[in-house]
mmCIF file of C-alpha atoms in Angstrom:
data_model
loop_
_atom_site.group_PDB
_atom_site.id
_atom_site.type_symbol
_atom_site.label_atom_id
_atom_site.label_comp_id
_atom_site.label_asym_id
_atom_site.label_seq_id
_atom_site.Cartn_x
_atom_site.Cartn_y
_atom_site.Cartn_z
ATOM 1 C CA MET A 1 -0.322 -23.167 11.899
ATOM 2 C CA ASN A 2 2.539 -24.884 10.609
ATOM 3 C CA ILE A 3 4.568 -22.640 8.322
ATOM 4 C CA GLU A 4 7.325 -25.213 7.752
ATOM 5 C CA ASN A 5 7.653 -26.202 4.000
ATOM 6 C CA GLN A 6 5.516 -23.727 2.797
ATOM 7 C CA GLN A 7 6.313 -22.606 -0.563
ATOM 8 C CA ARG A 8 7.408 -18.865 -0.072
ATOM 9 C CA ASN A 9 7.380 -16.076 -2.516
ATOM 10 C CA PRO A 10 10.370 -13.699 -2.382
ATOM 11 C CA VAL A 11 9.206 -10.446 -0.234
ATOM 12 C CA LEU A 12 9.539 -6.695 -1.860
ATOM 13 C CA LEU A 13 9.242 -4.118 0.618
ATOM 14 C CA ILE A 14 8.286 -0.804 -0.138
ATOM 15 C CA HIS A 15 9.168 1.975 2.332
ATOM 16 C CA GLY A 16 6.953 5.343 2.860
ATOM 17 C CA ILE A 17 7.717 9.156 2.293
ATOM 18 C CA ASP A 18 10.672 10.247 3.783
ATOM 19 C CA ASP A 19 12.005 7.202 4.373
ATOM 20 C CA THR A 20 14.930 4.576 3.010
ATOM 21 C CA GLU A 21 15.006 0.643 2.845
ATOM 22 C CA ALA A 22 16.631 1.040 6.182
ATOM 23 C CA VAL A 23 12.991 1.603 7.831
ATOM 24 C CA PHE A 24 12.454 -2.265 7.262
ATOM 25 C CA ASN A 25 15.786 -3.121 8.779
ATOM 26 C CA LYS A 26 13.933 -4.916 11.920
ATOM 27 C CA MET A 27 11.011 -6.626 9.345
ATOM 28 C CA ARG A 28 13.476 -8.001 7.054
ATOM 29 C CA ALA A 29 15.866 -9.242 9.576
ATOM 30 C CA TYR A 30 12.722 -11.277 11.216
ATOM 31 C CA LEU A 31 11.628 -12.391 7.997
ATOM 32 C CA ILE A 32 15.161 -13.663 6.836
ATOM 33 C CA GLU A 33 15.805 -15.179 10.118
ATOM 34 C CA ARG A 34 12.289 -17.231 9.238
ATOM 35 C CA GLY A 35 13.288 -18.245 5.830
ATOM 36 C CA TRP A 36 12.138 -15.751 3.275
ATOM 37 C CA SER A 37 13.977 -13.956 1.028
ATOM 38 C CA VAL A 38 13.486 -10.305 1.171
ATOM 39 C CA TYR A 39 14.422 -7.405 -1.114
ATOM 40 C CA SER A 40 13.686 -3.568 -1.283
ATOM 41 C CA LEU A 41 14.411 -0.849 -3.037
ATOM 42 C CA ASN A 42 15.041 3.332 -2.166
ATOM 43 C CA LEU A 43 12.106 5.159 -4.397
ATOM 44 C CA VAL A 44 14.319 8.302 -5.012
ATOM 45 C CA PRO A 45 13.041 11.222 -4.619
ATOM 46 C CA ASN A 46 11.216 10.005 -1.365
ATOM 47 C CA ASN A 47 10.116 13.193 -0.315
ATOM 48 C CA GLY A 48 7.105 13.822 -2.697
ATOM 49 C CA ASP A 49 8.595 15.858 -5.012
ATOM 50 C CA VAL A 50 7.635 13.567 -7.601
ATOM 51 C CA GLY A 51 3.967 11.272 -8.139
ATOM 52 C CA LEU A 52 3.735 8.429 -6.509
ATOM 53 C CA ASP A 53 2.783 7.182 -10.203
ATOM 54 C CA GLU A 54 6.407 8.109 -11.196
ATOM 55 C CA LEU A 55 7.644 6.314 -8.230
ATOM 56 C CA ALA A 56 5.831 2.884 -9.185
ATOM 57 C CA LYS A 57 7.571 2.651 -12.279
ATOM 58 C CA GLN A 58 10.590 2.844 -10.111
ATOM 59 C CA VAL A 59 9.109 -0.869 -8.899
ATOM 60 C CA VAL A 60 8.573 -1.866 -12.173
ATOM 61 C CA ASP A 61 12.138 -1.313 -13.318
ATOM 62 C CA TYR A 62 13.356 -2.953 -10.023
ATOM 63 C CA VAL A 63 11.009 -6.014 -10.334
ATOM 64 C CA THR A 64 12.314 -6.228 -13.800
ATOM 65 C CA ALA A 65 16.147 -6.136 -13.181
ATOM 66 C CA THR A 66 15.922 -8.346 -10.195
ATOM 67 C CA PHE A 67 13.515 -11.297 -10.708
ATOM 68 C CA ALA A 68 12.705 -13.596 -13.402
ATOM 69 C CA PRO A 69 9.653 -13.061 -15.765
ATOM 70 C CA GLU A 70 7.866 -16.274 -14.263
ATOM 71 C CA GLN A 71 8.772 -15.442 -10.409
ATOM 72 C CA CYS A 72 5.881 -14.458 -8.577
ATOM 73 C CA LEU A 73 6.281 -12.107 -5.704
ATOM 74 C CA ASP A 74 4.675 -10.929 -2.418
ATOM 75 C CA LEU A 75 4.838 -7.316 -2.119
ATOM 76 C CA VAL A 76 4.685 -5.645 1.472
ATOM 77 C CA GLY A 77 4.012 -1.287 1.081
ATOM 78 C CA PHE A 78 4.461 0.861 4.218
ATOM 79 C CA SER A 79 2.107 4.236 4.416
ATOM 80 C CA MET A 80 2.932 6.063 0.981
ATOM 81 C CA GLY A 81 4.754 2.653 -0.243
ATOM 82 C CA GLY A 82 1.459 1.230 0.098
ATOM 83 C CA ILE A 83 -0.070 3.611 -2.503
ATOM 84 C CA VAL A 84 3.085 3.325 -4.731
ATOM 85 C CA SER A 85 2.352 -0.613 -4.614
ATOM 86 C CA ARG A 86 -1.203 -0.219 -5.667
ATOM 87 C CA TYR A 87 -0.298 1.925 -8.688
ATOM 88 C CA TYR A 88 1.935 -0.911 -9.333
ATOM 89 C CA ILE A 89 -0.623 -3.509 -9.332
ATOM 90 C CA GLN A 90 -3.531 -1.412 -10.445
ATOM 91 C CA ARG A 91 -1.812 0.533 -13.693
ATOM 92 C CA LEU A 92 1.264 -0.982 -14.283
ATOM 93 C CA GLY A 93 0.881 -4.792 -14.467
ATOM 94 C CA GLY A 94 2.064 -6.098 -11.092
ATOM 95 C CA LEU A 95 -1.281 -7.756 -10.809
ATOM 96 C CA ASN A 96 0.298 -10.410 -13.244
ATOM 97 C CA ARG A 97 3.308 -10.844 -10.416
ATOM 98 C CA VAL A 98 2.155 -10.253 -7.024
ATOM 99 C CA GLN A 99 0.116 -13.145 -5.156
ATOM 100 C CA ARG A 100 -0.053 -11.545 -1.461
ATOM 101 C CA PHE A 101 -0.231 -7.822 -0.873
ATOM 102 C CA LEU A 102 0.196 -6.136 2.385
ATOM 103 C CA THR A 103 -0.284 -2.332 3.037
ATOM 104 C CA ILE A 104 0.797 -1.229 6.518
ATOM 105 C CA SER A 105 -0.962 2.183 7.652
ATOM 106 C CA SER A 106 -0.961 3.045 4.150
ATOM 107 C CA PRO A 107 -3.505 6.495 3.134
ATOM 108 C CA HIS A 108 -5.577 4.535 1.206
ATOM 109 C CA TYR A 109 -8.433 7.121 1.589
ATOM 110 C CA GLY A 110 -5.891 9.761 1.796
ATOM 111 C CA THR A 111 -4.631 11.718 4.791
ATOM 112 C CA VAL A 112 -4.804 15.585 6.044
ATOM 113 C CA VAL A 113 -1.306 15.569 6.646
ATOM 114 C CA ALA A 114 -0.757 15.620 3.236
ATOM 115 C CA TYR A 115 -2.022 19.253 3.205
ATOM 116 C CA GLY A 116 1.399 20.191 4.966
ATOM 117 C CA SER A 117 3.074 20.095 1.523
ATOM 118 C CA ARG A 118 2.264 21.031 -1.927
ATOM 119 C CA ARG A 119 4.439 18.969 -3.555
ATOM 120 C CA PRO A 120 3.169 16.582 -5.989
ATOM 121 C CA GLY A 121 3.300 13.272 -4.150
ATOM 122 C CA CYS A 122 1.903 15.104 -1.132
ATOM 123 C CA VAL A 123 -1.083 16.459 -3.074
ATOM 124 C CA GLN A 124 -2.083 12.954 -4.409
ATOM 125 C CA MET A 125 -2.270 11.582 -0.877
ATOM 126 C CA ARG A 126 -4.694 14.408 0.033
ATOM 127 C CA PRO A 127 -8.172 13.212 0.808
ATOM 128 C CA ASP A 128 -10.402 13.204 -2.339
ATOM 129 C CA SER A 129 -7.608 13.883 -4.611
ATOM 130 C CA ILE A 130 -7.766 13.036 -7.937
ATOM 131 C CA PHE A 131 -4.948 10.313 -8.023
ATOM 132 C CA LEU A 132 -6.672 8.498 -4.720
ATOM 133 C CA LYS A 133 -10.487 8.890 -6.692
ATOM 134 C CA ASP A 134 -8.981 7.185 -9.755
ATOM 135 C CA LEU A 135 -7.267 4.653 -8.034
ATOM 136 C CA ASN A 136 -9.965 4.024 -5.575
ATOM 137 C CA SER A 137 -12.603 3.565 -8.557
ATOM 138 C CA ASP A 138 -11.025 0.331 -9.273
ATOM 139 C CA SER A 139 -9.545 -1.009 -6.148
ATOM 140 C CA VAL A 140 -12.017 -4.125 -6.808
ATOM 141 C CA ILE A 141 -8.773 -5.465 -8.855
ATOM 142 C CA LEU A 142 -7.201 -6.172 -5.358
ATOM 143 C CA GLY A 143 -9.836 -8.747 -4.690
ATOM 144 C CA GLN A 144 -7.880 -10.680 -7.213
ATOM 145 C CA LEU A 145 -4.840 -10.953 -4.782
ATOM 146 C CA ASP A 146 -4.167 -12.019 -1.384
ATOM 147 C CA PHE A 147 -4.811 -8.633 0.088
ATOM 148 C CA THR A 148 -4.602 -7.818 3.817
ATOM 149 C CA SER A 149 -4.630 -4.032 5.176
ATOM 150 C CA ILE A 150 -2.933 -3.650 8.744
ATOM 151 C CA TRP A 151 -3.582 -0.480 10.589
ATOM 152 C CA THR A 152 -3.972 1.085 13.632
ATOM 153 C CA PRO A 153 -6.319 3.244 15.263
ATOM 154 C CA TYR A 154 -4.003 5.760 17.075
ATOM 155 C CA ASP A 155 -2.265 6.972 13.678
ATOM 156 C CA LEU A 156 -1.156 10.570 13.703
ATOM 157 C CA MET A 157 0.079 10.596 10.233
ATOM 158 C CA ILE A 158 -3.108 8.958 8.769
ATOM 159 C CA VAL A 159 -5.431 11.248 9.401
ATOM 160 C CA PRO A 160 -8.496 9.836 9.855
ATOM 161 C CA ALA A 161 -6.387 6.590 10.863
ATOM 162 C CA ASN A 162 -8.987 4.603 9.099
ATOM 163 C CA SER A 163 -8.245 5.733 5.804
ATOM 164 C CA SER A 164 -5.914 2.726 6.198
ATOM 165 C CA GLN A 165 -9.151 0.401 5.700
ATOM 166 C CA MET A 166 -10.209 -1.198 2.697
ATOM 167 C CA SER A 167 -13.607 -2.506 2.006
ATOM 168 C CA LEU A 168 -12.145 -5.707 0.473
ATOM 169 C CA GLY A 169 -9.789 -8.123 1.797
ATOM 170 C CA ARG A 170 -8.456 -8.939 4.976
ATOM 171 C CA GLU A 171 -8.335 -6.032 7.962
ATOM 172 C CA VAL A 172 -6.024 -6.694 10.577
ATOM 173 C CA ILE A 173 -5.971 -3.780 13.741
ATOM 174 C CA VAL A 174 -2.641 -3.605 15.444
ATOM 175 C CA PRO A 175 -3.288 -1.044 18.116
ATOM 176 C CA VAL A 176 0.174 0.679 18.456
ATOM 177 C CA ALA A 177 0.977 4.060 19.513
ATOM 178 C CA LEU A 178 2.924 5.360 16.920
ATOM 179 C CA HIS A 179 3.158 5.251 12.888
ATOM 180 C CA PRO A 180 6.751 4.277 12.765
ATOM 181 C CA TRP A 181 5.788 1.562 14.937
ATOM 182 C CA MET A 182 4.067 -0.185 12.604
ATOM 183 C CA LEU A 183 7.028 -2.011 11.117
ATOM 184 C CA THR A 184 8.734 -2.761 14.546
ATOM 185 C CA ASP A 185 6.102 -3.707 16.909
ATOM 186 C CA SER A 186 6.081 -7.422 17.948
ATOM 187 C CA ARG A 187 2.503 -7.876 17.208
ATOM 188 C CA SER A 188 2.676 -6.290 13.642
ATOM 189 C CA LEU A 189 6.009 -8.585 12.458
ATOM 190 C CA ALA A 190 3.983 -11.400 13.718
ATOM 191 C CA VAL A 191 0.997 -10.726 11.687
ATOM 192 C CA VAL A 192 3.281 -9.847 8.217
ATOM 193 C CA THR A 193 4.855 -13.327 8.797
ATOM 194 C CA ALA A 194 1.498 -15.359 9.294
ATOM 195 C CA THR A 195 0.144 -13.593 6.240
ATOM 196 C CA LEU A 196 3.052 -14.359 4.180
ATOM 197 C CA ALA A 197 2.865 -17.838 5.269
ATOM 198 C CA GLU A 198 -0.625 -18.399 4.556
ATOM 199 C CA PRO A 199 -1.494 -20.630 1.091
ATOM 200 C CA ILE A 200 -2.693 -18.623 -1.756
ATOM 201 C CA LYS A 201 -6.375 -19.002 -1.520
ATOM 202 C CA LEU A 202 -9.346 -17.709 -3.420
ATOM 203 C CA PRO A 203 -9.991 -13.759 -2.567
ATOM 204 C CA LEU A 204 -11.301 -12.811 0.800
ATOM 205 C CA LEU A 205 -14.520 -11.150 1.639
ATOM 206 C CA ASN A 206 -14.154 -8.372 4.269
ATOM 207 C CA LYS A 207 -12.471 -9.824 7.146
ATOM 208 C CA LYS A 208 -11.826 -7.486 10.411
ATOM 209 C CA SER A 209 -9.478 -9.309 13.120
ATOM 210 C CA SER A 210 -7.226 -7.075 15.970
ATOM 211 C CA GLN A 211 -4.152 -8.009 17.583
#
C-alpha cells in the first residue's frame, strides 16, 4: 500500500512499568523517518506505586497541554501503557480524541507476574482484578476506534501471553522471543507503521494475522 500523502495524526507513545519514554527510542526514530510527528511522556512514578487510573490522568494533562483541542491523535501503548491508555480512552474522554489505538503486549486480562508485587498498579494488573474487570466490562467502546492489539505468544512478562488478545478490533501476532523486543523487532515496527498509515475506517470485526 502506498502510504505517501496519507493524512497522519500525531502519534503519542505510552510506556510500560519500570520504563521511561526512552524505551521507544528506536520506534520513535523509525516513525519520524517515515514522516510522523511523535510524542511521548514519562509516567511518574513508573513502578506501580500508584494506580493506572492515576497515571491515565497524566495522559489527559499531557494531551491538553500539548495538542489543540480539535487535534485527533493516534495512541500506542506498550505493556502497562496499553492499559493506562485504555483507561484514558474509556474513562477520561480519550475516545473523543483518539482515532487509531494500538496496544503492544498489554495485559488486557492480567498477568500472573503482577502477583510478585503488592504495589497498587501491580495489583490492578493481576488476572481478574477489580480494575481490569471494570475496564473489560465495556471494552466494546474500543470498537468505535481503529483498534489493533499486537502480541507475541512467547511473552514471559504477560502470563498467559494470550492475555494480550482482545475479542474486538484487529489482532496481529509478532512471534518475537522477549517482551521488550516488541518495541525494536523489525516486524513489530513494520506492523505499527502500516497500521498507523491505514486510512480511518469503520470499526473492524475481530481479525487475526501473523507477522
